[in-house]
Amino acid sequence: MFKVTLERNKCTSCGTCEDTCPEYFELAEDAFAHIKGSKKAEVEELELEEEDCFMDAAENCPAMCIHIYKDGNEVL
């Protein structure tokens, strides 16, 4: 099980996450990143069963505001 977290207060609105992984990320009306399917909050979370493009989004985020956890341990 993977958990993706997004610290919206650290987002620089560059759009890299949306470009890299449009299945899970979008820029919201306020121009900051948002995890699709999650409740908008300062820190957003989404749990997923399998690894997907969100790993690339986290690796490429210049603000390093996307974090990935696997089985409770931070992996990225």
Short mmCIF file of C-alpha atoms in Angstrom, two decimals:
data_model
loop_
_atom_site.label_atom_id
_atom_site.label_comp_id
_atom_site.label_asym_id
_atom_site.label_seq_id
_atom_site.Cartn_x
_atom_site.Cartn_y
_atom_site.Cartn_z
CA MET A 1 0.00 0.00 0.00
CA PHE A 2 1.31 3.43 -0.96
CA LYS A 3 0.35 6.77 0.55
CA VAL A 4 1.00 9.96 -1.41
CA THR A 5 1.07 13.23 0.51
CA LEU A 6 1.21 16.74 -0.91
CA GLU A 7 2.23 19.75 1.16
CA ARG A 8 0.29 22.43 -0.72
CA ASN A 9 1.86 25.27 1.30
CA LYS A 10 5.26 24.37 -0.21
CA CYS A 11 3.96 24.14 -3.80
CA THR A 12 5.43 26.66 -6.27
CA SER A 13 2.68 26.14 -8.90
CA CYS A 14 5.20 25.03 -11.53
CA GLY A 15 2.88 22.31 -12.85
CA THR A 16 5.55 19.60 -13.04
CA CYS A 17 3.40 17.13 -11.11
CA GLU A 18 0.45 17.67 -13.45
CA ASP A 19 2.69 17.31 -16.52
CA THR A 20 4.36 14.18 -15.14
CA CYS A 21 1.32 12.47 -13.65
CA PRO A 22 -1.99 13.96 -14.84
CA GLU A 23 -3.83 10.86 -13.61
CA TYR A 24 -3.33 11.98 -10.00
CA PHE A 25 -2.32 15.66 -9.99
CA GLU A 26 -3.85 18.88 -11.22
CA LEU A 27 -3.47 22.57 -10.53
CA ALA A 28 -6.50 23.74 -8.56
CA GLU A 29 -8.34 27.06 -8.95
CA ASP A 30 -5.84 28.69 -6.59
CA ALA A 31 -3.01 27.57 -8.96
CA PHE A 32 -1.48 25.18 -6.42
CA ALA A 33 -1.17 21.43 -6.93
CA HIS A 34 -4.02 19.18 -5.86
CA ILE A 35 -4.22 15.38 -5.64
CA LYS A 36 -7.24 14.28 -7.63
CA GLY A 37 -9.68 12.36 -5.47
CA SER A 38 -8.48 13.87 -2.21
CA LYS A 39 -10.03 16.54 -0.02
CA LYS A 40 -8.36 19.93 -0.53
CA ALA A 41 -6.28 20.72 2.54
CA GLU A 42 -2.90 22.12 3.52
CA VAL A 43 -1.61 18.53 3.43
CA GLU A 44 -3.47 16.23 1.06
CA GLU A 45 -3.28 12.43 1.10
CA LEU A 46 -4.24 9.58 -1.17
CA GLU A 47 -3.75 5.84 -0.64
CA LEU A 48 -3.02 3.62 -3.64
CA GLU A 49 -2.45 -0.09 -4.06
CA GLU A 50 0.29 0.01 -6.71
CA GLU A 51 3.22 2.16 -7.75
CA ASP A 52 2.39 4.53 -10.59
CA CYS A 53 3.47 7.83 -12.12
CA PHE A 54 3.19 9.57 -8.72
CA MET A 55 6.74 8.34 -8.01
CA ASP A 56 8.01 10.31 -11.03
CA ALA A 57 6.01 13.35 -9.95
CA ALA A 58 7.62 13.24 -6.49
CA GLU A 59 11.11 12.78 -7.94
CA ASN A 60 10.67 15.71 -10.35
CA CYS A 61 8.97 18.17 -7.99
CA PRO A 62 11.37 21.12 -7.55
CA ALA A 63 9.67 22.14 -4.29
CA MET A 64 9.94 18.58 -2.90
CA CYS A 65 6.41 18.86 -1.54
CA ILE A 66 5.25 15.41 -2.70
CA HIS A 67 6.09 12.53 -0.37
CA ILE A 68 5.61 8.80 -0.92
CA TYR A 69 5.19 6.22 1.84
CA LYS A 70 5.09 2.45 1.45
CA ASP A 71 3.74 0.40 4.33
CA GLY A 72 4.18 3.41 6.63
CA ASN A 73 7.80 4.15 5.69
CA GLU A 74 8.80 7.18 3.63
CA VAL A 75 10.42 6.04 0.38
CA LEU A 76 10.59 9.38 -1.42
#
